[in-house]
Amino acid sequence: MIKIWSMKKDNATVDKKKPKVSAAQIRVQKDLGELDLPKTMKMTFPNPEDLLNFELEISPDEAFYAGGTFKFSFAVNGNYPHDPPKVKCLQKIYHPNIQADGNICLNILREDWKPVLTLNSVMVGLQYLLLEPNADDPLNKEAAEDLRNNRRNFESNVHKSIRGGSVNGVQYDNVMSHK
Amino acid sequence: MVDAQSTLTLDDSQRWAGVYKLLDRSSLIHPEFEPVDQIKEFIKEAKILVIGAGGLGCEILKNLALSGFCNIHVIDMDTIDVSNLNRQFLFRRADVGKPKAVTAAAFINKRVQGVTVTPHYCKIQDKDEDFYQEFALVICGLDSIEARRWMNATLFGMFDPENPDTMKPLIDGGTEGFKGQARVILPGNTSCYECSMDMLSKPTGFPLCTIANTPRLPEHCIEWASVLEWPNKHGERKMDTDDPKDIQWLYETALARAKQYNIQGVTYSLTQGVVKNIIPAIASTNAIIAASCCNEALKLASTSAKYLNNYMMYSGNDSVYTYTFEHQRKDDCPVCGNAVSKMEFRGDKTLEEFMDFLKEKPDAQLKKPSFAIAGKPLYLQAPKSLEEALRPNLLKPLKDLVSSGDQITVTDSTLPFSLQVEITLV
């Protein structure tokens, strides 16, 4: 018969262990330690002892947003990777899938998130969004319409907006890498 | 049968006559079961911990108390809401607003003679390993994934293969509408809760662009109110989903948006359901799952019958269906997949020398390891900015970075998940 417990009543000699690391923390350590970022991306850690909150800069080298440097904040919660990281754009930019207040419409950040995805997947997804804005999933409806109706006009709007100019009466942040 | 040395009294043998019918016979279910008084004493005296005093918790407490377990503890951080009363039968109308753990314990103590339930009105995270170490068995009746993961990881963290007393069986019950599951988790033996994270249905989320621009469902309007409008109107203030004022605001905001898009079905209770992610609770599902959990508790404690190995799923959607299977351990499980290896290393050697040692260690085979202690990084191979900031640590002697007994979390692309190294500085 399997003896699950010894029937002794005293278990005084159990040594106490140090606080355990959470599964989320290990997973983030693994995700980060194995990152191989392209030269268009740079990460900064406001508190290098906290791996769960950091910023990512993407400087696309081609397409509409080339020349700009776009900053995103990442907040990873204790339920990662069951929950996706919370990602916001820290600048006010003219982009069909990014709202002025920083919300981002990227499927893997919400409805299509899966625990097998990594921080790298999200970063690649964000870069893709800057290379290929998607007019079908608009958060900034006017930008999406501009992109759908007149790509040249959209391109010049982006050019203006990332230099701190106004588009459709809205002023955007200057995000040029060399201001 | 009561002998002179036993702590059992004549009263016990009458009080628990029904349970003892099972425990006094040798070959009812388990051919090797030996009926000895020690087993009855164990059931009477062993400290059992019930986590959650809600729908499942009330059933579990009642079942345990009527099965001969006399020393029961219960933890719950919640207070009683009027909507609990239909199924959480240890509570009465006058108890609304009182702590669930305290009220449930008082009810059982009054109703079931000889049983002592000790309440803990707090979060499970408020208790330390010393507290959990005292129990023989833990039964969870929770509604939160996060709490289950915490409890699972804590009990696995406490487990020391060299000390059988540190093995705390975890019986986990869960219900969702007409469906539920009961499982037995034995640290060091079975799969754990973390191994089954991929079985969970993902939280329902709607694409942000749908919420923002093309709402079609009442849920879209409610999500719009809570995800997009709330931060606009309330700034930094966090929503309190237990505050009726906040729910009312969300409801009104969602309703106005629904009108604008001609969408029917936004109600106060749907609003509450969506933002609090409420799944309807059904009393009979709770009763069935709690019964299974307590059945396992009695079998584990008495060894009178084989226990569940290790996962029973139940569906009451069409008639009654249950299926029991052995859920497999995941090799790369972050909680139970990585054994702690103990290593000795000289404290005056540097972190870099420790890293080289691990790279050359034949049973480790690491290529580019990263190190952290309790989530605090010591050295990470990437990203570049962090690697540069942490690089000076490589040249520091180990004794400046860690102390004996610390667990270093090592990750590497060659490891399925991670390696925990318990270091002893020499």
Coordinates of C-alpha atoms in Angstrom, one line a residue:
Chain A
M1 CA 0.0 0.0 0.0
I2 CA 1.3 3.4 -0.8
K3 CA 2.1 5.3 2.4
I4 CA 1.4 8.9 1.5
W5 CA 2.0 10.2 4.9
S6 CA 4.1 9.0 7.7
M7 CA 1.6 9.1 10.6
K8 CA 3.9 11.2 12.7
K9 CA 2.3 14.3 14.1
D10 CA 5.4 16.5 14.4
N11 CA 7.1 17.8 11.3
A12 CA 9.2 20.4 13.0
T13 CA 12.4 19.8 11.1
V14 CA 11.2 21.2 7.8
D15 CA 13.7 23.9 6.6
K16 CA 12.3 27.0 5.2
K17 CA 13.1 27.9 1.6
K18 CA 13.6 31.3 0.0
P19 CA 10.8 32.9 -1.9
K20 CA 10.1 31.2 -5.2
V21 CA 10.4 32.8 -8.5
S22 CA 7.1 32.9 -10.4
A23 CA 6.4 31.1 -13.6
A24 CA 5.8 34.4 -15.3
Q25 CA 9.2 35.7 -14.3
I26 CA 11.0 32.6 -15.5
R27 CA 9.2 32.8 -18.8
V28 CA 10.1 36.5 -19.3
Q29 CA 13.7 35.8 -18.4
K30 CA 13.7 33.0 -21.0
D31 CA 12.0 35.2 -23.6
L32 CA 14.4 38.1 -23.1
G33 CA 17.6 36.0 -22.8
E34 CA 16.9 34.4 -26.2
L35 CA 16.0 37.6 -28.0
D36 CA 17.9 38.4 -31.1
L37 CA 16.7 41.9 -31.9
P38 CA 17.2 43.4 -35.4
K39 CA 19.1 46.7 -35.5
T40 CA 15.8 48.5 -36.0
M41 CA 14.8 47.7 -32.4
K42 CA 16.1 48.8 -29.1
M43 CA 14.9 48.0 -25.6
T44 CA 15.2 50.1 -22.4
F45 CA 14.6 49.1 -18.8
P46 CA 13.6 52.0 -16.5
N47 CA 14.4 49.7 -13.6
P48 CA 16.9 47.0 -14.6
E49 CA 15.9 44.9 -11.7
D50 CA 12.3 44.7 -13.0
L51 CA 12.1 42.6 -16.1
L52 CA 8.3 42.8 -16.3
N53 CA 8.1 46.5 -17.3
F54 CA 10.2 47.9 -20.2
E55 CA 10.1 50.0 -23.3
L56 CA 10.8 49.1 -26.9
E57 CA 11.9 51.5 -29.7
I58 CA 11.3 50.6 -33.3
S59 CA 13.0 52.6 -36.0
P60 CA 11.7 51.2 -39.3
D61 CA 14.3 51.3 -42.1
E62 CA 11.7 51.2 -44.9
A63 CA 8.1 51.9 -45.9
F64 CA 5.8 54.7 -44.7
Y65 CA 7.3 55.1 -41.3
A66 CA 11.0 55.0 -42.1
G67 CA 13.0 57.7 -40.3
G68 CA 10.8 57.7 -37.2
T69 CA 11.5 56.1 -33.9
F70 CA 8.4 54.7 -32.2
K71 CA 8.3 54.0 -28.5
F72 CA 6.1 51.3 -26.9
S73 CA 5.7 50.4 -23.3
F74 CA 5.4 46.7 -22.3
A75 CA 3.8 45.6 -19.0
V76 CA 3.9 41.9 -18.3
N77 CA 1.6 40.6 -15.5
G78 CA 1.9 37.7 -13.2
N79 CA -0.4 35.6 -15.4
Y80 CA 2.0 35.8 -18.4
P81 CA 2.1 33.8 -20.7
H82 CA -1.6 33.0 -20.1
D83 CA -2.3 36.7 -20.5
P84 CA -0.7 38.7 -23.2
P85 CA 1.7 41.6 -22.3
K86 CA 0.0 45.0 -22.2
V87 CA 1.5 47.1 -24.9
K88 CA 0.9 50.8 -25.5
C89 CA 2.4 53.3 -28.0
L90 CA 3.9 56.1 -26.0
Q91 CA 3.6 58.7 -28.7
K92 CA 0.7 60.3 -30.5
I93 CA 1.1 59.0 -34.0
Y94 CA -0.9 58.9 -37.2
H95 CA -1.5 55.2 -37.9
P96 CA -4.6 53.3 -38.9
N97 CA -4.2 50.7 -36.2
I98 CA -2.9 52.9 -33.4
Q99 CA -5.1 55.3 -31.4
A100 CA -4.0 58.7 -30.3
D101 CA -4.0 57.5 -26.7
G102 CA -1.7 54.6 -27.4
N103 CA -4.1 51.7 -27.9
I104 CA -2.9 49.3 -30.6
C105 CA -5.1 47.0 -32.7
L106 CA -2.8 44.0 -33.1
N107 CA -4.6 40.6 -33.1
I108 CA -1.9 38.8 -31.0
L109 CA -2.3 41.4 -28.3
R110 CA -5.9 40.4 -27.7
E111 CA -8.1 37.9 -29.4
D112 CA -5.3 35.8 -31.0
W113 CA -2.9 35.7 -28.1
K114 CA -1.6 32.2 -27.2
P115 CA 0.8 31.2 -24.5
V116 CA 3.2 29.7 -27.0
L117 CA 3.8 33.2 -28.4
T118 CA 6.7 35.1 -26.9
L119 CA 7.7 38.7 -26.4
N120 CA 9.6 38.4 -29.6
S121 CA 6.4 37.6 -31.5
V122 CA 4.8 40.8 -30.1
M123 CA 7.8 42.8 -31.1
V124 CA 7.8 41.4 -34.6
G125 CA 4.0 42.1 -34.8
L126 CA 4.6 45.7 -33.9
Q127 CA 7.3 46.2 -36.5
Y128 CA 5.0 44.6 -39.0
L129 CA 2.3 47.0 -38.1
L130 CA 4.6 49.9 -38.9
L131 CA 5.7 48.3 -42.2
E132 CA 2.2 47.3 -43.3
P133 CA -0.5 49.4 -41.7
N134 CA -3.8 47.7 -42.2
A135 CA -6.8 49.7 -43.4
D136 CA -9.3 46.9 -42.6
D137 CA -8.8 47.0 -38.8
P138 CA -9.0 50.7 -38.1
L139 CA -8.6 52.4 -34.8
N140 CA -7.8 55.7 -36.4
K141 CA -10.7 55.7 -38.9
E142 CA -9.5 58.7 -40.9
A143 CA -6.0 57.4 -41.3
A144 CA -7.5 54.1 -42.5
E145 CA -9.7 55.8 -45.0
D146 CA -6.7 57.9 -46.2
L147 CA -4.7 54.7 -46.7
R148 CA -7.5 52.9 -48.5
N149 CA -8.5 55.8 -50.8
N150 CA -5.2 57.4 -51.7
R151 CA -1.9 55.7 -50.7
R152 CA 0.1 58.7 -52.0
N153 CA -1.9 61.1 -49.8
F154 CA -1.5 58.7 -46.9
E155 CA 2.2 58.6 -47.4
S156 CA 2.5 62.4 -47.4
N157 CA 0.3 62.6 -44.3
V158 CA 2.6 60.1 -42.5
H159 CA 5.6 62.2 -43.6
K160 CA 4.0 65.3 -42.1
S161 CA 2.8 63.7 -38.9
I162 CA 6.0 62.0 -37.8
R163 CA 7.7 65.4 -38.1
G164 CA 5.2 66.9 -35.7
G165 CA 2.8 68.2 -38.2
S166 CA -1.0 68.2 -38.3
V167 CA -3.2 65.9 -40.3
N168 CA -7.0 66.3 -40.6
G169 CA -6.7 69.0 -37.9
V170 CA -4.9 66.8 -35.4
Q171 CA -1.4 67.5 -34.3
Y172 CA 1.0 64.5 -33.9
D173 CA 4.2 64.0 -32.0
N174 CA 7.6 64.6 -33.7
V175 CA 9.1 61.1 -33.7
M176 CA 12.0 61.7 -36.1
S177 CA 15.1 59.8 -35.1
H178 CA 17.4 62.8 -35.7
K179 CA 15.4 65.8 -34.7
Chain B
M1 CA -13.3 -0.7 18.3
V2 CA -11.6 1.6 20.8
D3 CA -8.5 0.7 22.7
A4 CA -6.8 2.3 25.7
Q5 CA -3.9 4.0 23.8
S6 CA -6.1 5.5 21.2
T7 CA -7.2 9.1 21.3
L8 CA -10.6 8.0 19.9
T9 CA -13.4 7.9 22.3
L10 CA -16.5 5.9 22.6
D11 CA -18.3 9.0 21.5
D12 CA -16.3 9.1 18.3
S13 CA -17.2 5.5 17.3
Q14 CA -20.9 6.5 17.6
R15 CA -20.5 9.9 16.2
W16 CA -18.7 8.6 13.1
A17 CA -20.3 5.1 12.9
G18 CA -21.1 5.6 9.3
V19 CA -17.6 6.4 8.2
Y20 CA -16.1 3.7 10.5
K21 CA -18.3 1.1 8.7
L22 CA -15.9 1.7 5.8
L23 CA -12.7 2.0 7.9
D24 CA -13.3 -1.1 10.0
R25 CA -13.5 -3.5 7.1
S26 CA -10.4 -4.9 5.4
S27 CA -11.3 -5.7 1.9
L28 CA -14.2 -3.5 0.8
I29 CA -12.4 -1.8 -2.1
H30 CA -8.7 -2.0 -1.5
P31 CA -7.5 -5.6 -0.9
E32 CA -4.4 -4.5 1.0
F33 CA -6.2 -2.0 3.3
E34 CA -5.6 -2.7 6.9
P35 CA -8.1 -1.3 9.3
V36 CA -6.2 0.2 12.2
D37 CA -7.2 2.9 14.7
Q38 CA -4.3 5.1 13.5
I39 CA -6.2 5.8 10.4
K40 CA -9.3 6.9 12.2
E41 CA -7.1 9.1 14.5
F42 CA -5.4 10.5 11.5
I43 CA -8.8 11.5 9.9
K44 CA -9.9 13.0 13.2
E45 CA -6.7 15.0 13.8
A46 CA -5.1 15.8 10.5
K47 CA -5.3 19.4 9.6
I48 CA -7.1 19.9 6.3
L49 CA -7.1 23.2 4.5
V50 CA -10.0 24.3 2.3
I51 CA -9.3 27.2 0.0
G52 CA -12.3 29.2 -0.9
A53 CA -15.6 29.4 1.0
G54 CA -17.8 30.1 -1.9
G55 CA -20.1 27.8 -4.0
L56 CA -17.6 24.9 -3.9
G57 CA -16.2 25.8 -0.5
C58 CA -19.5 25.5 1.3
E59 CA -20.1 22.1 -0.2
I60 CA -16.6 20.9 0.6
L61 CA -16.7 22.1 4.2
K62 CA -20.0 20.4 4.8
N63 CA -18.8 17.2 3.2
L64 CA -15.5 17.1 5.1
A65 CA -17.2 17.9 8.4
L66 CA -19.7 15.0 7.9
S67 CA -16.9 12.6 6.8
G68 CA -15.1 12.6 10.1
F69 CA -12.5 15.3 9.5
C70 CA -12.5 17.3 12.7
N71 CA -9.7 19.8 12.2
I72 CA -10.5 21.9 9.2
H73 CA -9.2 25.3 8.3
V74 CA -10.7 27.6 5.6
I75 CA -9.3 30.6 3.8
D76 CA -11.3 33.1 1.9
M77 CA -10.7 36.8 1.2
D78 CA -14.3 37.6 0.2
T79 CA -17.4 38.8 1.9
I80 CA -20.9 37.5 1.4
D81 CA -23.0 39.0 -1.4
V82 CA -26.7 38.7 -1.6
S83 CA -26.4 36.9 -5.0
N84 CA -24.4 34.1 -3.2
L85 CA -27.3 33.0 -1.1
N86 CA -29.0 30.7 -3.6
R87 CA -26.2 28.1 -3.5
Q88 CA -23.8 29.1 -0.7
F89 CA -26.0 27.5 1.9
L90 CA -23.9 28.2 5.0
F91 CA -24.9 31.8 4.6
R92 CA -28.1 33.6 5.5
R93 CA -29.6 36.9 4.5
A94 CA -28.3 38.5 7.8
D95 CA -24.8 37.5 6.9
V96 CA -24.5 39.7 3.8
G97 CA -21.4 41.7 4.0
K98 CA -19.7 39.4 6.5
P99 CA -16.5 37.5 5.7
K100 CA -17.3 34.1 4.1
A101 CA -14.6 32.2 5.9
V102 CA -15.7 33.4 9.3
T103 CA -19.4 32.8 8.7
A104 CA -18.9 29.4 7.1
A105 CA -16.7 28.2 10.0
A106 CA -19.2 29.4 12.6
F107 CA -22.0 27.7 10.9
I108 CA -20.2 24.3 10.7
N109 CA -18.9 24.6 14.2
K110 CA -22.4 25.1 15.5
R111 CA -24.1 22.5 13.4
V112 CA -21.6 19.6 13.3
Q113 CA -20.7 18.6 16.9
G114 CA -17.0 17.6 17.4
V115 CA -15.7 19.5 14.3
T116 CA -13.6 22.6 14.6
V117 CA -13.3 24.8 11.5
T118 CA -10.8 27.6 11.9
P119 CA -11.4 30.6 9.5
H120 CA -8.7 32.7 7.9
Y121 CA -10.2 35.9 6.4
C122 CA -7.3 36.8 4.1
K123 CA -5.7 36.1 0.7
I124 CA -3.8 32.9 0.2
Q125 CA -0.8 35.0 -0.6
D126 CA -0.8 36.5 2.9
K127 CA 0.1 33.1 4.3
D128 CA 3.7 31.8 4.2
E129 CA 5.1 28.3 3.7
D130 CA 5.2 27.7 7.5
F131 CA 1.4 28.0 7.5
Y132 CA 0.9 25.6 4.6
Q133 CA 3.4 23.2 6.0
E134 CA 1.1 22.4 8.8
F135 CA -1.6 20.8 6.7
A136 CA -1.9 17.2 5.6
L137 CA -4.0 18.0 2.6
V138 CA -5.2 21.0 0.7
I139 CA -8.6 21.2 -1.2
C140 CA -9.1 24.1 -3.5
G141 CA -12.6 25.3 -4.5
L142 CA -11.5 28.5 -6.3
D143 CA -12.8 30.5 -9.2
S144 CA -9.6 32.1 -10.2
I145 CA -6.8 30.7 -12.3
E146 CA -4.3 33.0 -10.8
A147 CA -5.0 31.8 -7.2
R148 CA -4.8 28.2 -8.4
R149 CA -1.4 28.8 -10.1
W150 CA -0.1 30.4 -7.0
M151 CA -1.3 27.6 -4.7
N152 CA 0.1 25.0 -7.0
A153 CA 3.5 26.6 -7.4
T154 CA 3.7 27.2 -3.6
L155 CA 3.0 23.6 -2.7
F156 CA 5.4 22.4 -5.3
G157 CA 8.0 24.8 -4.1
M158 CA 7.6 23.4 -0.6
F159 CA 8.1 19.8 -1.7
D160 CA 11.4 18.3 -0.9
P161 CA 11.8 14.7 -2.2
E162 CA 14.0 13.8 0.7
N163 CA 11.3 14.7 3.2
P164 CA 8.0 13.0 2.6
D165 CA 6.2 15.3 5.1
T166 CA 6.6 18.2 2.7
M167 CA 4.4 16.4 0.1
K168 CA 1.1 18.1 0.4
P169 CA -1.6 16.5 -1.9
L170 CA -3.7 19.2 -3.6
I171 CA -7.2 18.3 -4.6
D172 CA -8.5 20.9 -7.1
G173 CA -12.1 21.3 -7.9
G174 CA -13.5 23.7 -10.5
T175 CA -16.8 24.4 -12.0
E176 CA -18.1 26.5 -14.9
G177 CA -21.8 26.4 -15.6
F178 CA -22.8 22.7 -16.1
K179 CA -19.2 21.6 -16.4
G180 CA -16.5 20.9 -13.9
Q181 CA -13.5 19.0 -13.0
A182 CA -11.8 17.4 -10.0
R183 CA -8.2 16.4 -9.9
V184 CA -5.6 15.0 -7.5
I185 CA -2.2 16.6 -7.7
L186 CA 0.7 15.0 -5.8
P187 CA 3.9 17.0 -5.9
G188 CA 6.7 14.9 -7.3
N189 CA 4.3 12.3 -8.7
T190 CA 1.5 13.6 -10.9
S191 CA 1.2 16.4 -13.4
C192 CA 0.5 19.8 -11.8
Y193 CA -1.9 22.6 -12.4
E194 CA 0.7 24.5 -14.4
C195 CA 1.1 21.5 -16.8
S196 CA -2.6 21.9 -17.8
M197 CA -2.6 25.6 -18.5
D198 CA -2.9 25.0 -22.2
M199 CA -6.2 23.2 -21.6
L200 CA -7.9 26.4 -20.5
S201 CA -10.1 28.1 -22.9
K202 CA -8.6 31.5 -23.7
P203 CA -10.2 34.5 -22.1
T204 CA -12.8 35.9 -24.5
G205 CA -11.4 39.0 -26.1
F206 CA -12.7 41.0 -29.0
P207 CA -10.5 42.7 -31.6
L208 CA -9.9 46.3 -30.4
C209 CA -10.9 47.6 -33.9
T210 CA -14.2 45.9 -33.7
I211 CA -14.9 47.4 -30.4
A212 CA -13.8 50.8 -31.6
N213 CA -15.5 50.9 -34.9
T214 CA -17.9 48.1 -35.8
P215 CA -19.7 46.9 -32.7
R216 CA -22.3 44.2 -33.4
L217 CA -22.9 42.6 -30.0
P218 CA -23.9 44.1 -26.6
E219 CA -20.6 42.7 -25.3
H220 CA -18.7 44.9 -27.8
C221 CA -20.4 48.0 -26.4
I222 CA -19.6 47.0 -22.8
E223 CA -16.0 46.3 -23.7
W224 CA -15.8 49.7 -25.5
A225 CA -17.1 51.4 -22.3
S226 CA -14.6 49.6 -20.0
V227 CA -11.5 49.4 -22.3
L228 CA -11.7 52.6 -24.3
E229 CA -14.0 55.0 -22.6
W230 CA -13.1 54.4 -19.0
P231 CA -9.5 55.6 -19.3
N232 CA -10.7 58.6 -21.3
K233 CA -13.2 59.7 -18.7
H234 CA -11.5 58.6 -15.5
G235 CA -7.8 59.0 -16.3
E236 CA -5.6 57.0 -14.0
R237 CA -8.4 55.9 -11.7
K238 CA -8.7 52.2 -11.8
M239 CA -12.2 50.7 -12.3
D240 CA -13.6 48.9 -9.2
T241 CA -15.7 46.1 -10.5
D242 CA -17.2 45.6 -7.1
D243 CA -18.4 49.2 -6.9
P244 CA -22.0 49.5 -8.1
K245 CA -21.3 53.1 -9.1
D246 CA -18.6 52.1 -11.5
I247 CA -20.7 49.3 -13.0
Q248 CA -23.6 51.7 -13.3
W249 CA -21.4 54.1 -15.2
L250 CA -20.2 51.4 -17.5
Y251 CA -23.8 50.2 -18.1
E252 CA -25.0 53.6 -19.0
T253 CA -22.1 54.3 -21.3
A254 CA -22.5 50.9 -23.0
L255 CA -26.2 51.4 -23.3
A256 CA -25.8 54.8 -25.0
R257 CA -23.3 53.3 -27.5
A258 CA -25.7 50.3 -28.1
K259 CA -28.5 52.8 -29.0
Q260 CA -26.2 54.6 -31.4
Y261 CA -25.5 51.3 -33.2
N262 CA -29.0 49.9 -32.8
I263 CA -27.8 47.0 -30.7
Q264 CA -30.1 45.2 -28.3
G265 CA -29.3 43.4 -25.0
V266 CA -27.1 45.7 -22.9
T267 CA -28.2 45.1 -19.3
Y268 CA -26.8 45.9 -15.9
S269 CA -26.2 42.2 -15.2
L270 CA -24.6 41.6 -18.6
T271 CA -22.3 44.5 -17.9
Q272 CA -21.3 43.1 -14.6
G273 CA -20.9 39.7 -16.2
V274 CA -18.6 40.9 -19.0
V275 CA -16.3 43.1 -16.9
K276 CA -16.0 40.7 -14.0
N277 CA -15.9 37.7 -16.4
I278 CA -18.7 36.0 -14.5
I279 CA -19.8 32.5 -15.5
P280 CA -23.1 31.4 -14.2
A281 CA -22.7 29.1 -11.1
I282 CA -24.9 26.1 -10.8
A283 CA -25.6 24.6 -7.4
S284 CA -25.8 21.0 -8.6
T285 CA -22.5 21.2 -10.5
N286 CA -20.8 22.5 -7.3
A287 CA -22.3 19.7 -5.3
I288 CA -21.1 17.0 -7.7
I289 CA -17.6 18.4 -8.0
A290 CA -17.3 19.0 -4.2
A291 CA -18.5 15.5 -3.6
S292 CA -15.8 14.1 -5.8
C293 CA -13.1 16.3 -4.1
C294 CA -14.1 15.1 -0.7
N295 CA -14.4 11.5 -1.8
E296 CA -10.7 11.8 -2.9
A297 CA -9.8 13.5 0.4
L298 CA -11.3 10.6 2.4
K299 CA -9.5 8.0 0.2
L300 CA -6.2 9.8 0.4
A301 CA -6.4 10.2 4.1
S302 CA -7.6 6.8 4.9
T303 CA -5.9 4.8 2.1
S304 CA -9.1 2.7 2.1
A305 CA -9.4 2.9 -1.7
K306 CA -7.4 3.9 -4.7
Y307 CA -7.4 7.6 -5.3
L308 CA -8.3 9.4 -8.5
N309 CA -5.5 9.2 -11.1
N310 CA -5.6 12.0 -11.7
Y311 CA -8.2 14.1 -13.6
M312 CA -12.0 13.7 -13.7
M313 CA -13.9 15.9 -16.0
Y314 CA -17.6 16.2 -15.7
S315 CA -20.2 17.6 -18.1
G316 CA -23.8 18.1 -17.2
N317 CA -24.6 19.7 -20.5
D318 CA -26.3 16.6 -21.9
S319 CA -27.4 14.3 -19.1
V320 CA -24.4 13.4 -17.0
Y321 CA -21.0 12.5 -18.5
T322 CA -17.7 12.0 -16.8
Y323 CA -14.4 10.9 -18.1
T324 CA -11.3 10.1 -16.0
F325 CA -7.9 10.1 -17.4
E326 CA -4.3 10.4 -16.4
H327 CA -3.2 13.9 -17.2
Q328 CA 0.4 13.8 -18.2
R329 CA 3.2 15.8 -16.8
K330 CA 4.7 18.3 -19.1
D331 CA 8.5 18.0 -19.4
D332 CA 8.9 21.7 -19.8
C333 CA 6.5 22.7 -17.1
P334 CA 7.8 25.8 -15.4
V335 CA 6.6 24.5 -12.0
C336 CA 7.2 20.8 -11.9
G337 CA 9.3 20.2 -15.0
N338 CA 12.5 21.6 -13.6
A339 CA 14.0 19.9 -10.6
V340 CA 16.2 21.9 -8.4
S341 CA 19.8 20.9 -8.6
K342 CA 22.0 21.6 -5.7
M343 CA 25.5 22.8 -6.5
E344 CA 28.5 23.9 -4.5
F345 CA 30.7 26.7 -5.9
R346 CA 33.5 28.8 -4.5
G347 CA 32.2 32.2 -3.4
D348 CA 35.4 34.0 -4.5
K349 CA 35.0 32.8 -8.1
T350 CA 33.2 35.2 -10.4
L351 CA 29.8 34.8 -12.0
E352 CA 31.6 34.4 -15.4
E353 CA 33.5 31.4 -14.0
F354 CA 30.3 30.0 -12.7
M355 CA 28.8 30.4 -16.2
D356 CA 31.8 28.7 -17.8
F357 CA 31.4 25.9 -15.3
L358 CA 27.8 25.4 -16.3
K359 CA 28.7 25.5 -20.0
E360 CA 31.2 22.7 -19.5
K361 CA 29.1 20.6 -17.2
P362 CA 28.2 17.6 -19.3
D363 CA 24.7 17.1 -17.9
A364 CA 23.8 20.8 -18.3
Q365 CA 25.0 21.5 -21.9
L366 CA 24.3 25.2 -21.7
K367 CA 25.2 27.6 -24.5
K368 CA 24.2 31.1 -23.6
P369 CA 22.7 30.9 -20.1
S370 CA 20.9 33.8 -18.4
F371 CA 20.7 34.1 -14.6
A372 CA 18.3 35.7 -12.1
I373 CA 17.3 35.3 -8.5
A374 CA 13.6 35.6 -7.6
G375 CA 13.0 37.5 -10.8
K376 CA 15.9 39.9 -10.3
P377 CA 18.4 39.5 -13.1
L378 CA 22.1 38.8 -12.4
Y379 CA 23.1 38.5 -16.1
L380 CA 21.0 38.2 -19.3
Q381 CA 22.4 37.4 -22.7
A382 CA 20.0 39.7 -24.4
P383 CA 18.6 42.3 -25.1
K384 CA 21.7 44.4 -25.7
S385 CA 20.9 47.3 -23.4
L386 CA 20.3 44.9 -20.5
E387 CA 23.2 42.7 -21.3
E388 CA 25.5 45.8 -21.2
A389 CA 24.0 47.0 -17.9
L390 CA 24.4 43.7 -16.3
R391 CA 27.8 42.8 -17.8
P392 CA 29.8 44.2 -14.8
N393 CA 28.2 41.4 -12.6
L394 CA 30.1 38.8 -14.6
L395 CA 33.4 40.0 -13.0
K396 CA 32.0 40.2 -9.5
P397 CA 32.7 37.3 -7.1
L398 CA 29.7 35.1 -6.6
K399 CA 29.6 35.9 -2.9
D400 CA 28.7 39.6 -3.7
L401 CA 25.7 38.5 -5.8
V402 CA 24.2 35.5 -4.0
S403 CA 24.1 33.9 -0.7
S404 CA 24.1 30.2 0.2
G405 CA 20.7 28.7 -0.2
D406 CA 19.6 31.1 -2.9
Q407 CA 17.9 29.6 -5.9
I408 CA 19.4 30.9 -9.2
T409 CA 17.0 30.6 -12.1
V410 CA 19.0 29.7 -15.2
T411 CA 17.4 29.9 -18.7
D412 CA 19.0 28.9 -21.9
S413 CA 17.8 28.1 -25.4
T414 CA 18.9 24.5 -24.9
L415 CA 16.7 24.1 -21.8
P416 CA 13.0 23.3 -22.3
F417 CA 12.2 25.9 -19.6
S418 CA 14.6 26.6 -16.9
L419 CA 17.0 25.1 -14.4
Q420 CA 16.9 26.0 -10.7
V421 CA 20.2 25.9 -9.1
E422 CA 20.3 26.0 -5.3
I423 CA 23.7 27.3 -4.6
T424 CA 26.0 26.6 -1.6
L425 CA 29.0 28.9 -1.4
V426 CA 32.1 27.3 -0.2

